[in-house]
Short mmCIF file of C-alpha atoms in Angstrom, two decimals:
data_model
loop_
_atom_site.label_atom_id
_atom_site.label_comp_id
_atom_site.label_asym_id
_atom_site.label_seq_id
_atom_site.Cartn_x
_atom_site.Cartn_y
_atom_site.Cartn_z
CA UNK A 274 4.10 5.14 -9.58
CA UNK A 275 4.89 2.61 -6.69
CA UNK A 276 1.48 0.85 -6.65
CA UNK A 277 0.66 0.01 -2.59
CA UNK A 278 0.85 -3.99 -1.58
CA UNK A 279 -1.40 -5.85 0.21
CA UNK A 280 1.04 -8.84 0.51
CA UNK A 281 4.89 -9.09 0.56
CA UNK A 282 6.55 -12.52 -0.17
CA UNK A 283 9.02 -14.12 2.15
CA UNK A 284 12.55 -14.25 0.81
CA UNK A 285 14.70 -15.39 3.50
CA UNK A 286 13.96 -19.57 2.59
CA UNK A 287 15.43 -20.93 0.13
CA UNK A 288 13.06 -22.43 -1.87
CA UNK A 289 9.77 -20.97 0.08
CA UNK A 290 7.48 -18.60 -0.84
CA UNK A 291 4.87 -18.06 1.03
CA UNK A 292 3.02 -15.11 2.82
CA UNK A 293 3.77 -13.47 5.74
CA UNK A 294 1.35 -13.10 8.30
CA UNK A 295 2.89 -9.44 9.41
CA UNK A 296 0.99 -7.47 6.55
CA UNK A 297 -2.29 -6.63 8.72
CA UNK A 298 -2.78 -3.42 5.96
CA UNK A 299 -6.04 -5.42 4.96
CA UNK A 300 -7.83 -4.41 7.95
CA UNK A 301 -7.16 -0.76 7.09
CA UNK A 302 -8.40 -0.30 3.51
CA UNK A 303 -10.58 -2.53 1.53
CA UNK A 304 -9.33 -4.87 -1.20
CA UNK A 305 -5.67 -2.92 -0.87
CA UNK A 306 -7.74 0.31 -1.94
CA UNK A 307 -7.35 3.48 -0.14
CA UNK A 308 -10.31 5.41 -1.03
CA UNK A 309 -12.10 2.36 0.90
CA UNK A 310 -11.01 2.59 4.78
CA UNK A 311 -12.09 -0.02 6.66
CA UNK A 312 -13.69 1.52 9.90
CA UNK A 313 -11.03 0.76 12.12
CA UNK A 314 -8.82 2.77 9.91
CA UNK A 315 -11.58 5.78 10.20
CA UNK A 316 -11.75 5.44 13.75
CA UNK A 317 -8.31 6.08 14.18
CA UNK A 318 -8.02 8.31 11.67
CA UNK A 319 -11.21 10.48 13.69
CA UNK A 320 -9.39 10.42 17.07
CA UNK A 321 -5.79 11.64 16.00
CA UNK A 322 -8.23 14.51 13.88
CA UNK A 323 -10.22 15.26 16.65
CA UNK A 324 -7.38 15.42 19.28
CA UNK A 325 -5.30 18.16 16.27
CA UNK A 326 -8.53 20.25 15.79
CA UNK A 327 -8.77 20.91 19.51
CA UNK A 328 -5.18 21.81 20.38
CA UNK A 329 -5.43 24.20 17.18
CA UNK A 330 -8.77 25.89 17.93
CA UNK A 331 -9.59 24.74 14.35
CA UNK A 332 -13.00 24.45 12.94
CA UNK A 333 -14.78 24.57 9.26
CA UNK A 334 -16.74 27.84 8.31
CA UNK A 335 -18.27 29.54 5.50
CA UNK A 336 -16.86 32.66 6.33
CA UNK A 337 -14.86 34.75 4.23
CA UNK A 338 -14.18 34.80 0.36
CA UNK A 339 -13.76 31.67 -1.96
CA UNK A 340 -10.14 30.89 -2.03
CA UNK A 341 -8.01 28.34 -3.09
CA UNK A 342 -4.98 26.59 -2.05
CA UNK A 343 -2.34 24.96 -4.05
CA UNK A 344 0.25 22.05 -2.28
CA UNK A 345 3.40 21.81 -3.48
CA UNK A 346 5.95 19.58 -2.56
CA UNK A 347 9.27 21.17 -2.02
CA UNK A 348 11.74 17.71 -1.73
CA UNK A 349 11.13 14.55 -4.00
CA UNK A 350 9.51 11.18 -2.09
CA UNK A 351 6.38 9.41 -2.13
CA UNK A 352 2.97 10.78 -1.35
CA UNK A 353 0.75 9.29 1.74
CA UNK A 354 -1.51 10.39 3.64
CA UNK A 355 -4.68 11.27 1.02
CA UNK A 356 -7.58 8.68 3.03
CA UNK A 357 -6.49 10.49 6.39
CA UNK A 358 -7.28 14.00 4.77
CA UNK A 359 -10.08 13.19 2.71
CA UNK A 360 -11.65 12.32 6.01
CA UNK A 361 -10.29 15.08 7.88
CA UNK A 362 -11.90 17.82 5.04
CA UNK A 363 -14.90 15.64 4.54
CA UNK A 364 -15.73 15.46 8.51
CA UNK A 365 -14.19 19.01 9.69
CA UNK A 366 -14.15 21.31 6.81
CA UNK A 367 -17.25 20.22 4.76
CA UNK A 368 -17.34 23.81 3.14
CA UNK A 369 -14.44 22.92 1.56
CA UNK A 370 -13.34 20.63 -1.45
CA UNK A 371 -10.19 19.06 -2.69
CA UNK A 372 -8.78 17.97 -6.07
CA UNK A 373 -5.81 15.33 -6.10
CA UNK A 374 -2.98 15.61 -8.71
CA UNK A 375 -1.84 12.39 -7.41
CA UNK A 376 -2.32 9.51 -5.86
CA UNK A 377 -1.25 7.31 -2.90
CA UNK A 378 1.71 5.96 -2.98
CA UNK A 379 3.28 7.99 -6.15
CA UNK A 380 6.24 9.90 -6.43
CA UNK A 381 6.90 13.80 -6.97
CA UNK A 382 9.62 15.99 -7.16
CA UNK A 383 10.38 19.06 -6.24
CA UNK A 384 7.75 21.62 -6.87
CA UNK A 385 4.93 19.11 -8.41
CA UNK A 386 1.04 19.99 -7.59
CA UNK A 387 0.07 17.68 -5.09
CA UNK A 388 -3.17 18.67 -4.27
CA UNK A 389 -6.07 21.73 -4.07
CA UNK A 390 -8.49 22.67 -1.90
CA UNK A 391 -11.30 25.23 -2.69
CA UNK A 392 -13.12 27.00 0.08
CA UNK A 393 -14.30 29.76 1.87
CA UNK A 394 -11.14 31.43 3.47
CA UNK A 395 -11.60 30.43 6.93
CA UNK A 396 -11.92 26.80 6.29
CA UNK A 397 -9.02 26.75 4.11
CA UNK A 398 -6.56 29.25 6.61
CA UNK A 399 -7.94 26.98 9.26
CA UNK A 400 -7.52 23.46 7.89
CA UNK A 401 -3.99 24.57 6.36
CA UNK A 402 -1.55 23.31 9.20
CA UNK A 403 -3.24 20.21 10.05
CA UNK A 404 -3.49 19.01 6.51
CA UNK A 405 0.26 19.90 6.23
CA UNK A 406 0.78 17.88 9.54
CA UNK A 407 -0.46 14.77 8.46
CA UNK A 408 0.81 14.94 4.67
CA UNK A 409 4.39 16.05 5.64
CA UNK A 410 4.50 13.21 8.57
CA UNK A 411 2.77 10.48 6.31
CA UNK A 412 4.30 11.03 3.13
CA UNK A 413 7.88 11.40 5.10
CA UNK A 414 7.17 7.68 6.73
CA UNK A 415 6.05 6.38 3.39
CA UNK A 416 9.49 7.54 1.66
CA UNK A 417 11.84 6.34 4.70
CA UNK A 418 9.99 3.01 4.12
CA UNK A 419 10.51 2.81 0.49
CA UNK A 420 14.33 3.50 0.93
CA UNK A 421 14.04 0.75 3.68
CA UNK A 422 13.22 -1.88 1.51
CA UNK A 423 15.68 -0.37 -1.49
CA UNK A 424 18.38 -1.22 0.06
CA UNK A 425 17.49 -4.87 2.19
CA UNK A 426 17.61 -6.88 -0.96
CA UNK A 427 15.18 -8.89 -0.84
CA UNK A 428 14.39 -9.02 2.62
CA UNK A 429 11.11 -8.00 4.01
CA UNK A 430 11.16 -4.87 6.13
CA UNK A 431 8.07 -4.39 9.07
CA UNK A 432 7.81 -1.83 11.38
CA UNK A 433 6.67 -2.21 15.19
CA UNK A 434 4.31 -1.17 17.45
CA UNK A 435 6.58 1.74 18.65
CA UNK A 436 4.64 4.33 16.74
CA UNK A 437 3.86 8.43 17.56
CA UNK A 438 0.04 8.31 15.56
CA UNK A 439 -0.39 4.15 15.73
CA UNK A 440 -2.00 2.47 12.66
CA UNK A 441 -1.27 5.94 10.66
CA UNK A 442 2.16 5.14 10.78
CA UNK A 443 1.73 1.54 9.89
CA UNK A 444 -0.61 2.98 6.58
CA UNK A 445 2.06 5.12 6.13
CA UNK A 446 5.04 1.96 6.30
CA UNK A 447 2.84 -0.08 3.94
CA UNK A 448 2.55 2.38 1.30
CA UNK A 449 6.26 2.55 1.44
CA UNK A 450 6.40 -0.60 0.70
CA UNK A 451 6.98 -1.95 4.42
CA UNK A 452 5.07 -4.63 6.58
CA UNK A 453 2.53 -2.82 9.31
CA UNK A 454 3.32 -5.45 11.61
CA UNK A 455 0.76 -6.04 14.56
CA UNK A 456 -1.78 -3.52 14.63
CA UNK A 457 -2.23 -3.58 18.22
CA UNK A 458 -1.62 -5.65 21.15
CA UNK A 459 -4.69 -7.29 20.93
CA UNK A 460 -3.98 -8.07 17.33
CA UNK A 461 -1.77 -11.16 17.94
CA UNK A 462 -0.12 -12.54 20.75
CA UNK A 463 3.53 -11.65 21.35
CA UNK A 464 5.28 -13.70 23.99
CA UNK A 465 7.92 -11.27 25.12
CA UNK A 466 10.93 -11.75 28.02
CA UNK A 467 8.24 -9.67 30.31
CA UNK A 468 6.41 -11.83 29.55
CA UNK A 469 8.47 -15.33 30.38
CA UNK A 470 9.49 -13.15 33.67
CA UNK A 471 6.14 -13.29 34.31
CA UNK A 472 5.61 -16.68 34.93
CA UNK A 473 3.81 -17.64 38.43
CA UNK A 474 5.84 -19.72 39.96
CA UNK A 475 8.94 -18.33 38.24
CA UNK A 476 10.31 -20.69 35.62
CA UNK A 477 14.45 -20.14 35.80
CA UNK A 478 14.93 -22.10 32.83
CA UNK A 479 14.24 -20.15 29.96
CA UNK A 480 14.47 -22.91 27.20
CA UNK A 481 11.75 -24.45 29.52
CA UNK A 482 9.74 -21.17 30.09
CA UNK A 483 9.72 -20.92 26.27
CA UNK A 484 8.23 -24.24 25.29
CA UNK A 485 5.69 -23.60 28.30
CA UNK A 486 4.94 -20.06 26.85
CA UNK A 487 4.25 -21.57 23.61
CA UNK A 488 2.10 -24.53 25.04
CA UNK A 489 0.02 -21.62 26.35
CA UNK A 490 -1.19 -20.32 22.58
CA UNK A 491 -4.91 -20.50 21.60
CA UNK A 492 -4.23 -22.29 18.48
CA UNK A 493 -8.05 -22.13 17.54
CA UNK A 494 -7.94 -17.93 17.43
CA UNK A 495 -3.92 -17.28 17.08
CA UNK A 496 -2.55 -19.87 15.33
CA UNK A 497 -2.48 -17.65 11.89
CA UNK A 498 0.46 -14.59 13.64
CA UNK A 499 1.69 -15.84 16.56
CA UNK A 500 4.98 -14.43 17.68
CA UNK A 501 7.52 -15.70 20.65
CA UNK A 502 10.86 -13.25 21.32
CA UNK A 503 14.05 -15.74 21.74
CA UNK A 504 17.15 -14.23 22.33
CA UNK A 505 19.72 -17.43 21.20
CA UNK A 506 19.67 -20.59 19.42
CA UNK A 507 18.69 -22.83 21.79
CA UNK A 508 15.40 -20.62 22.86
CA UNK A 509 14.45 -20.94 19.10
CA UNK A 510 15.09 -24.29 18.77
CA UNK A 511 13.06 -25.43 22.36
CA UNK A 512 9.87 -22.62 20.49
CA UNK A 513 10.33 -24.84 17.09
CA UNK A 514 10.02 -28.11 18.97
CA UNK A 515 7.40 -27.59 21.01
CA UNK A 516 5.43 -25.61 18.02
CA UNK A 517 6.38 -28.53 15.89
CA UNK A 518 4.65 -30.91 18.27
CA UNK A 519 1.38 -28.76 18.69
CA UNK A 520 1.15 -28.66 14.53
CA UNK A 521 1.34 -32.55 14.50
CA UNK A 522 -1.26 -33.12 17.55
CA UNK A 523 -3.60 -30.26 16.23
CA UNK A 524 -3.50 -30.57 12.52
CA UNK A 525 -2.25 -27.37 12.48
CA UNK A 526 -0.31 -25.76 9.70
CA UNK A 527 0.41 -22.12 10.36
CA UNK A 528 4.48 -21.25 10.95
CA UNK A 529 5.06 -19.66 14.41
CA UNK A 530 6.73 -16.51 13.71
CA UNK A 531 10.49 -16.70 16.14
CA UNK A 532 11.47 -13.03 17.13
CA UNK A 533 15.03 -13.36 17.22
CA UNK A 534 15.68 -10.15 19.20
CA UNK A 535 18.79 -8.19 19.12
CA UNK A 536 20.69 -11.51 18.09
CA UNK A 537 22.37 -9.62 14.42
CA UNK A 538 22.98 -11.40 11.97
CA UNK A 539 25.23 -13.83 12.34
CA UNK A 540 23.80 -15.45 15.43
CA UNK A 541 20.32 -15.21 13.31
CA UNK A 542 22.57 -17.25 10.60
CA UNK A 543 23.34 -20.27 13.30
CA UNK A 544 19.61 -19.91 14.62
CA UNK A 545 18.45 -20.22 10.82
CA UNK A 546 21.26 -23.26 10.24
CA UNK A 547 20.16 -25.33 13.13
CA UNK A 548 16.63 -25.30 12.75
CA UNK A 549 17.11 -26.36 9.01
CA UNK A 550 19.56 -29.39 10.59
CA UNK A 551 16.86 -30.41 12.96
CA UNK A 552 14.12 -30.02 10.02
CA UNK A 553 12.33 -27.41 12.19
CA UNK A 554 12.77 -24.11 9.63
CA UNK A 555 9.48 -24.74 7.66
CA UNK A 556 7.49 -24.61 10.52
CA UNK A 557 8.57 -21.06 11.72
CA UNK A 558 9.68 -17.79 10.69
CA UNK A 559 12.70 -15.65 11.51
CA UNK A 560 12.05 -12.56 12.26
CA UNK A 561 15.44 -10.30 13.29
CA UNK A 562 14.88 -7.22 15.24
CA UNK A 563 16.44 -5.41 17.66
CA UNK A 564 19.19 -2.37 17.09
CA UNK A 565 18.82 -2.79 12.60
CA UNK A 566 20.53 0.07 10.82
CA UNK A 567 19.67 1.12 7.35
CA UNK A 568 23.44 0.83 6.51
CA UNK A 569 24.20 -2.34 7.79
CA UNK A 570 21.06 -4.22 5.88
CA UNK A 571 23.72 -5.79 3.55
CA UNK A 572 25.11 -7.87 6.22
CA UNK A 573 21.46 -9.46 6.90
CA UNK A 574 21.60 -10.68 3.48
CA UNK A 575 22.31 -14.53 3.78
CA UNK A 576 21.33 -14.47 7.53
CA UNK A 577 18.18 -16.73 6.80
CA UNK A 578 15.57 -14.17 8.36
CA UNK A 579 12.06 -13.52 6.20
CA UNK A 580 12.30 -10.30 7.67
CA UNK A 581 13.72 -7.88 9.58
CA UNK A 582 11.69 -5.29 12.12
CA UNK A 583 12.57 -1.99 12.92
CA UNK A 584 10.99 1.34 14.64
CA UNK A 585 13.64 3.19 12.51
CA UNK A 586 11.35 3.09 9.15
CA UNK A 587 8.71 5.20 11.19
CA UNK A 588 10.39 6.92 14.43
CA UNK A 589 13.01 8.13 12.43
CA UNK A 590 11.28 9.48 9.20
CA UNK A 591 11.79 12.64 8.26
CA UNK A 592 9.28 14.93 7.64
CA UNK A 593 8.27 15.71 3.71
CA UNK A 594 7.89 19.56 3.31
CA UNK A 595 5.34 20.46 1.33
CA UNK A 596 3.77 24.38 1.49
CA UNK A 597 0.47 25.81 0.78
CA UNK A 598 -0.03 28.88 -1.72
CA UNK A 599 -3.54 30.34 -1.21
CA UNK A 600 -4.80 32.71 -4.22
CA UNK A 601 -8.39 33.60 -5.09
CA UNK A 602 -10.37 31.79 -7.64
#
């Protein structure tokens, strides 16, 4: 079984490890555990329920005979999904009771018991394609995610806040094996090229713009993830220097983390080489994103990134197919 992480180590130094700031999945279960949701998690987990119950005209009853249904899988992957459903059955369908054959974050093949759920028939017939919903789109995330990181050697592998069911999806990436990323906007600040455009009066140089966005950070609440988007060398470099001056002033030791967007990885190679010839590279991290494909991770190996982010690991999951076989008991 692929136990879930709470913490991924950075790989792109040489000669660093450390932790990256990008896991947030500590805010959604307790201690890494995920039969304790934290109640953000539940809260999220309730409105994405709530919103599914009411387009299906769903709703728990004790009418009807005791049945129960048996989910199978019907492809191999890894199973995610089980805090979202416990809460969905223990909220929705309280006449009803399930039994795990697994647990989150293992693997199954083909045709392996995942779960049962004993009730009368109308809770089970009507909880049936929600439950399916949320296993088939979790569990798919979960086993994109785990191939993710399979194949980028090394290399940590987030996701981004381009999500269809929000911190679901990110549960879903980090029991893959993935990096949730921010959680929200709110989470930690991200200094995008909106954002530099934004500027009042308009700053035309960028490397300017960039030190002056970074001058701008709360250090006091931020300082631990905060994230600037440069687009060459010479942005990351000015974002380095000026971060590099605010650690010294402020006593402050948190790395800035450099977005390095759509740059690939060579040019995230000359960004990584010149910050480690102008001593800058242990104050920041190198994050590439920005048009990553799951078959050209090889070529990021050696680019001097600690990670790489992607909407791919999530947006383009496919779904796990599991069924539901109802019988009497």
């Amino acid at each position: 079984m692929l136990q879930t992480r709470t913490l991924q180590v950075v790989m792109g130094t040489p000669g660093v490890v450390d932790l990256l700031p990008h896991d947030r999945s500590g805010l959604l279960c307790k201690d890494g555990d995920y039969l304790r949701p934290t109640s953000l998690f539940l809260e999220s987990i309730d409105r994405w329920t709530a919103a599914m119950l009411f387009d299906d005209k769903a709703r728990g009853t004790d009418v009807g005979k005791d049945v129960e249904g048996l989910v199978l899988s019907k492809t191999s992957g890894m199973v995610s999904g089980i805090p979202v459903i416990e809460r969905l059955v223990e909220i929705h369908f309280p006449y009803c009771h399930l039994n795990w054959f697994v647990k989150e974050g293992e693997m199954v093949s083909n045709m392996d018991r995942v779960l049962s759920i004993r009730g009368p028939s109308s809770s089970v017939l009507s909880c049936e394609r929600i439950l399916l919903n949320f296993l088939g789109r979790l569990s798919g995330i979960s086993s994109h995610t785990m191939k993710w990181v399979k194949e980028s050697s090394g290399i940590a592998v987030a996701c981004t806040r381009k999500t269809a069911w929000g911190v679901l999806d990110k549960w879903a990436v980090h029991v893959g094996g993935g990096l949730t990323h921010r959680l929200s906007k709110l989470d930690s600040p991200m200094i995008k090229e909106n954002d530099l455009a934004s500027f009042v009066p308009p700053v035309n140089d960028l490397e300017l713009a960039v030190r002056m966005a970074v001058r701008s950070i709360d250090i006091v609440s931020n300082s631990s993830f905060a994230i600037i988007e440069v687009r060459n060398t010479g942005q990351a470099l000015s974002a380095a220097i000026e971060w590099s001056d605010i650690q010294s002033r402020g006593n402050v030791s948190d790395r800035i983390v450099l977005l390095l967007d759509n740059m690939g990885p060579d040019k995230c190679r000359k960004a990584h080489e010149s910050l480690l010839n102008s001593g800058l590279r242990e104050n920041c991290i190198l994050e590439g994103s920005g048009g990553i494909a799951k078959r050209d991770l090889k070529q990021w190996i050696g680019s001097g990134v600690d990670l790489i982010s992607t909407s791919k690991v999530n947006m383009a999951a496919p779904i796990f197919d599991f069924s539901l076989i109802i019988g009497d008991l």
